[in-house]
CSV table of N, CA, C and O in Angstrom, one decimal:
chain,number,residue,atom,x,y,z
A,1,MET,N,0.8,-1.2,0.0
A,1,MET,CA,0.0,0.0,0.0
A,1,MET,C,0.9,1.2,0.0
A,1,MET,O,1.9,1.3,0.7
A,2,ALA,N,0.5,2.2,-0.8
A,2,ALA,CA,1.2,3.5,-0.9
A,2,ALA,C,1.0,4.3,0.4
A,2,ALA,O,-0.1,4.3,0.9
A,3,LEU,N,2.1,4.8,1.0
A,3,LEU,CA,2.0,5.7,2.1
A,3,LEU,C,2.6,7.0,1.8
A,3,LEU,O,3.8,7.1,1.5
A,4,LEU,N,1.8,8.1,1.7
A,4,LEU,CA,2.3,9.4,1.3
A,4,LEU,C,2.8,10.2,2.5
A,4,LEU,O,2.1,10.1,3.6
A,5,ASN,N,3.8,10.9,2.4
A,5,ASN,CA,4.3,11.8,3.4
A,5,ASN,C,3.8,13.2,3.1
A,5,ASN,O,4.3,13.9,2.3
A,6,TRP,N,2.7,13.6,3.8
A,6,TRP,CA,2.1,15.0,3.6
A,6,TRP,C,2.4,15.8,4.8
A,6,TRP,O,1.5,16.6,5.2
A,7,ASN,N,3.6,15.8,5.4
A,7,ASN,CA,3.9,16.6,6.6
A,7,ASN,C,4.1,18.1,6.2
A,7,ASN,O,4.0,18.9,7.0
A,8,SER,N,4.5,18.3,4.9
A,8,SER,CA,4.7,19.7,4.4
A,8,SER,C,3.4,20.5,4.5
A,8,SER,O,2.4,20.0,4.2
A,9,PRO,N,3.6,21.8,4.9
A,9,PRO,CA,2.4,22.6,5.0
A,9,PRO,C,1.8,22.9,3.6
A,9,PRO,O,0.6,23.3,3.5
A,10,LYS,N,2.5,22.6,2.5
A,10,LYS,CA,1.9,22.9,1.2
A,10,LYS,C,0.7,21.9,0.9
A,10,LYS,O,0.0,22.2,0.0
A,11,HIS,N,0.5,20.9,1.7
A,11,HIS,CA,-0.6,20.0,1.5
A,11,HIS,C,-1.9,20.4,2.2
A,11,HIS,O,-2.9,19.7,2.1
A,12,TYR,N,-1.8,21.6,2.9
A,12,TYR,CA,-3.0,22.1,3.6
A,12,TYR,C,-3.3,23.4,3.1
A,12,TYR,O,-2.5,24.3,3.0
A,13,ASP,N,-4.6,23.6,2.6
A,13,ASP,CA,-5.0,24.8,2.1
A,13,ASP,C,-5.9,25.6,3.1
A,13,ASP,O,-7.0,25.1,3.5
A,14,HIS,N,-5.4,26.7,3.6
A,14,HIS,CA,-6.0,27.4,4.7
A,14,HIS,C,-7.2,28.2,4.2
A,14,HIS,O,-8.0,28.8,5.0
A,15,THR,N,-7.4,28.3,2.9
A,15,THR,CA,-8.5,29.1,2.3
A,15,THR,C,-9.9,28.3,2.4
A,15,THR,O,-10.9,28.9,2.2
A,16,GLY,N,-9.8,27.0,2.7
A,16,GLY,CA,-11.1,26.3,2.9
A,16,GLY,C,-11.1,25.0,2.2
A,16,GLY,O,-10.3,24.6,1.4
A,17,ASP,N,-12.2,24.2,2.6
A,17,ASP,CA,-12.4,22.9,2.0
A,17,ASP,C,-12.9,23.0,0.6
A,17,ASP,O,-13.6,23.9,0.2
A,18,LYS,N,-12.5,22.0,-0.2
A,18,LYS,CA,-13.1,21.8,-1.5
A,18,LYS,C,-13.4,20.3,-1.7
A,18,LYS,O,-12.8,19.5,-0.9
A,19,PRO,N,-14.3,19.9,-2.6
A,19,PRO,CA,-14.6,18.5,-2.7
A,19,PRO,C,-13.4,17.7,-3.2
A,19,PRO,O,-12.7,18.0,-4.1
A,20,CYS,N,-13.2,16.5,-2.5
A,20,CYS,CA,-12.1,15.6,-2.9
A,20,CYS,C,-12.4,15.1,-4.3
A,20,CYS,O,-13.5,14.7,-4.7
A,21,VAL,N,-11.3,15.0,-5.2
A,21,VAL,CA,-11.5,14.6,-6.5
A,21,VAL,C,-11.8,13.1,-6.6
A,21,VAL,O,-12.3,12.6,-7.6
A,22,CYS,N,-11.6,12.4,-5.5
A,22,CYS,CA,-11.9,10.9,-5.5
A,22,CYS,C,-13.3,10.6,-4.9
A,22,CYS,O,-14.0,9.9,-5.5
A,23,CYS,N,-13.5,11.1,-3.7
A,23,CYS,CA,-14.8,10.8,-3.0
A,23,CYS,C,-15.8,11.9,-3.0
A,23,CYS,O,-17.0,11.6,-2.7
A,24,GLY,N,-15.4,13.1,-3.3
A,24,GLY,CA,-16.4,14.2,-3.3
A,24,GLY,C,-16.7,14.8,-1.9
A,24,GLY,O,-17.4,15.9,-1.9
A,25,LYS,N,-16.2,14.3,-0.9
A,25,LYS,CA,-16.4,14.9,0.5
A,25,LYS,C,-15.4,16.0,0.7
A,25,LYS,O,-14.3,16.0,0.1
A,26,PRO,N,-15.7,17.0,1.5
A,26,PRO,CA,-14.9,18.2,1.6
A,26,PRO,C,-13.5,17.9,2.3
A,26,PRO,O,-13.5,17.0,3.2
A,27,THR,N,-12.5,18.6,1.8
A,27,THR,CA,-11.2,18.4,2.4
A,27,THR,C,-10.3,19.6,2.3
A,27,THR,O,-10.4,20.3,1.2
A,28,PRO,N,-9.5,20.0,3.3
A,28,PRO,CA,-8.6,21.1,3.1
A,28,PRO,C,-7.2,20.6,2.6
A,28,PRO,O,-6.3,21.4,2.3
A,29,LEU,N,-7.1,19.3,2.3
A,29,LEU,CA,-5.8,18.8,1.9
A,29,LEU,C,-5.7,18.9,0.3
A,29,LEU,O,-6.7,18.9,-0.4
A,30,ARG,N,-4.4,19.0,-0.1
A,30,ARG,CA,-4.2,19.2,-1.5
A,30,ARG,C,-3.0,18.3,-1.9
A,30,ARG,O,-2.1,18.0,-1.2
A,31,SER,N,-3.1,17.8,-3.2
A,31,SER,CA,-2.1,16.9,-3.7
A,31,SER,C,-0.8,17.7,-4.1
A,31,SER,O,-0.9,19.0,-4.0
A,32,ASP,N,0.2,17.1,-4.5
A,32,ASP,CA,1.4,17.8,-5.0
A,32,ASP,C,1.1,18.7,-6.1
A,32,ASP,O,1.8,19.7,-6.4
A,33,ARG,N,0.0,18.4,-6.9
A,33,ARG,CA,-0.4,19.2,-8.0
A,33,ARG,C,-1.5,20.2,-7.7
A,33,ARG,O,-2.1,20.9,-8.5
A,34,GLY,N,-1.8,20.3,-6.4
A,34,GLY,CA,-2.8,21.3,-5.9
A,34,GLY,C,-4.2,20.9,-6.0
A,34,GLY,O,-5.1,21.6,-5.7
A,35,LYS,N,-4.5,19.6,-6.3
A,35,LYS,CA,-5.9,19.1,-6.4
A,35,LYS,C,-6.4,18.7,-5.0
A,35,LYS,O,-5.6,18.2,-4.2
A,36,PRO,N,-7.6,19.0,-4.7
A,36,PRO,CA,-8.2,18.7,-3.4
A,36,PRO,C,-8.4,17.2,-3.3
A,36,PRO,O,-9.1,16.6,-4.1
A,37,VAL,N,-7.8,16.5,-2.3
A,37,VAL,CA,-7.9,15.1,-2.2
A,37,VAL,C,-7.5,14.7,-0.8
A,37,VAL,O,-6.5,15.3,-0.2
A,38,HIS,N,-8.2,13.8,-0.2
A,38,HIS,CA,-7.8,13.2,1.1
A,38,HIS,C,-6.6,12.4,0.9
A,38,HIS,O,-6.4,11.7,-0.1
A,39,LYS,N,-5.7,12.4,1.9
A,39,LYS,CA,-4.5,11.5,1.9
A,39,LYS,C,-4.8,10.1,1.6
A,39,LYS,O,-4.2,9.4,0.8
A,40,VAL,N,-5.8,9.6,2.4
A,40,VAL,CA,-6.2,8.2,2.2
A,40,VAL,C,-6.8,7.9,0.8
A,40,VAL,O,-6.5,6.9,0.2
A,41,CYS,N,-7.5,8.8,0.3
A,41,CYS,CA,-8.1,8.7,-1.1
A,41,CYS,C,-6.9,8.6,-2.1
A,41,CYS,O,-6.9,7.8,-3.0
A,42,ALA,N,-5.9,9.5,-1.9
A,42,ALA,CA,-4.8,9.5,-2.8
A,42,ALA,C,-4.0,8.2,-2.8
A,42,ALA,O,-3.6,7.7,-3.8
A,43,GLU,N,-3.8,7.7,-1.6
A,43,GLU,CA,-3.1,6.4,-1.4
A,43,GLU,C,-3.8,5.3,-2.1
A,43,GLU,O,-3.3,4.4,-2.7
A,44,GLN,N,-5.2,5.3,-1.9
A,44,GLN,CA,-6.0,4.2,-2.5
A,44,GLN,C,-5.9,4.3,-4.0
A,44,GLN,O,-5.9,3.3,-4.7
A,45,TRP,N,-6.0,5.6,-4.6
A,45,TRP,CA,-5.9,5.8,-6.0
A,45,TRP,C,-4.6,5.3,-6.6
A,45,TRP,O,-4.5,4.6,-7.6
A,46,ILE,N,-3.5,5.6,-5.9
A,46,ILE,CA,-2.2,5.1,-6.3
A,46,ILE,C,-2.1,3.6,-6.4
A,46,ILE,O,-1.7,3.0,-7.3
A,47,ASP,N,-2.6,3.0,-5.3
A,47,ASP,CA,-2.6,1.5,-5.3
A,47,ASP,C,-3.4,0.9,-6.4
A,47,ASP,O,-3.1,-0.1,-7.0
A,48,ALA,N,-4.6,1.5,-6.7
A,48,ALA,CA,-5.5,1.0,-7.8
A,48,ALA,C,-4.9,1.2,-9.2
A,48,ALA,O,-5.3,0.5,-10.1
A,49,HIS,N,-4.0,2.2,-9.4
A,49,HIS,CA,-3.6,2.6,-10.7
A,49,HIS,C,-2.1,2.3,-10.9
A,49,HIS,O,-1.6,2.7,-12.0
A,50,THR,N,-1.4,1.7,-10.0
A,50,THR,CA,0.0,1.3,-10.2
A,50,THR,C,0.1,-0.1,-10.6
A,50,THR,O,-0.4,-1.0,-9.8
A,51,PRO,N,0.7,-0.4,-11.7
A,51,PRO,CA,0.8,-1.9,-12.1
A,51,PRO,C,1.6,-2.6,-11.1
A,51,PRO,O,2.6,-2.2,-10.6
A,52,ARG,N,1.2,-3.8,-10.8
A,52,ARG,CA,1.9,-4.7,-9.9
A,52,ARG,C,3.1,-5.3,-10.7
A,52,ARG,O,3.1,-5.3,-12.0
A,53,ASP,N,4.0,-5.9,-10.0
A,53,ASP,CA,5.2,-6.5,-10.7
A,53,ASP,C,4.9,-7.5,-11.7
A,53,ASP,O,5.4,-7.5,-12.8
A,54,ASP,N,3.9,-8.4,-11.4
A,54,ASP,CA,3.5,-9.4,-12.4
A,54,ASP,C,2.8,-8.8,-13.6
A,54,ASP,O,2.9,-9.3,-14.7
A,55,GLU,N,2.2,-7.7,-13.5
A,55,GLU,CA,1.6,-7.0,-14.6
A,55,GLU,C,2.7,-6.4,-15.5
A,55,GLU,O,2.6,-6.3,-16.7
A,56,ARG,N,3.7,-5.8,-14.9
A,56,ARG,CA,4.8,-5.2,-15.6
A,56,ARG,C,5.6,-6.3,-16.4
A,56,ARG,O,6.0,-6.0,-17.6
A,57,GLU,N,5.7,-7.5,-15.9
A,57,GLU,CA,6.5,-8.5,-16.6
A,57,GLU,C,5.7,-9.0,-17.8
A,57,GLU,O,6.3,-9.4,-18.8
A,58,ALA,N,4.4,-8.9,-17.8
A,58,ALA,CA,3.5,-9.4,-18.9
A,58,ALA,C,3.6,-8.5,-20.1
A,58,ALA,O,3.3,-8.9,-21.2
A,59,ARG,N,4.1,-7.3,-19.9
A,59,ARG,CA,4.1,-6.3,-21.0
A,59,ARG,C,5.2,-6.5,-21.9
A,59,ARG,O,6.2,-6.8,-22.0
């Protein structure tokens, strides 16, 4: 499972909550690209969209 380190203050937007791009619930958190997303949602998205080792070998 992906574990993101969001200790940097750049991941918190003090201007207010926006809907998470994954689940739609409000969050003050932002991705590295500035998108509103919960840390847990981002970690789940990475896990779901990263090819596993056996998938890479099949290519």
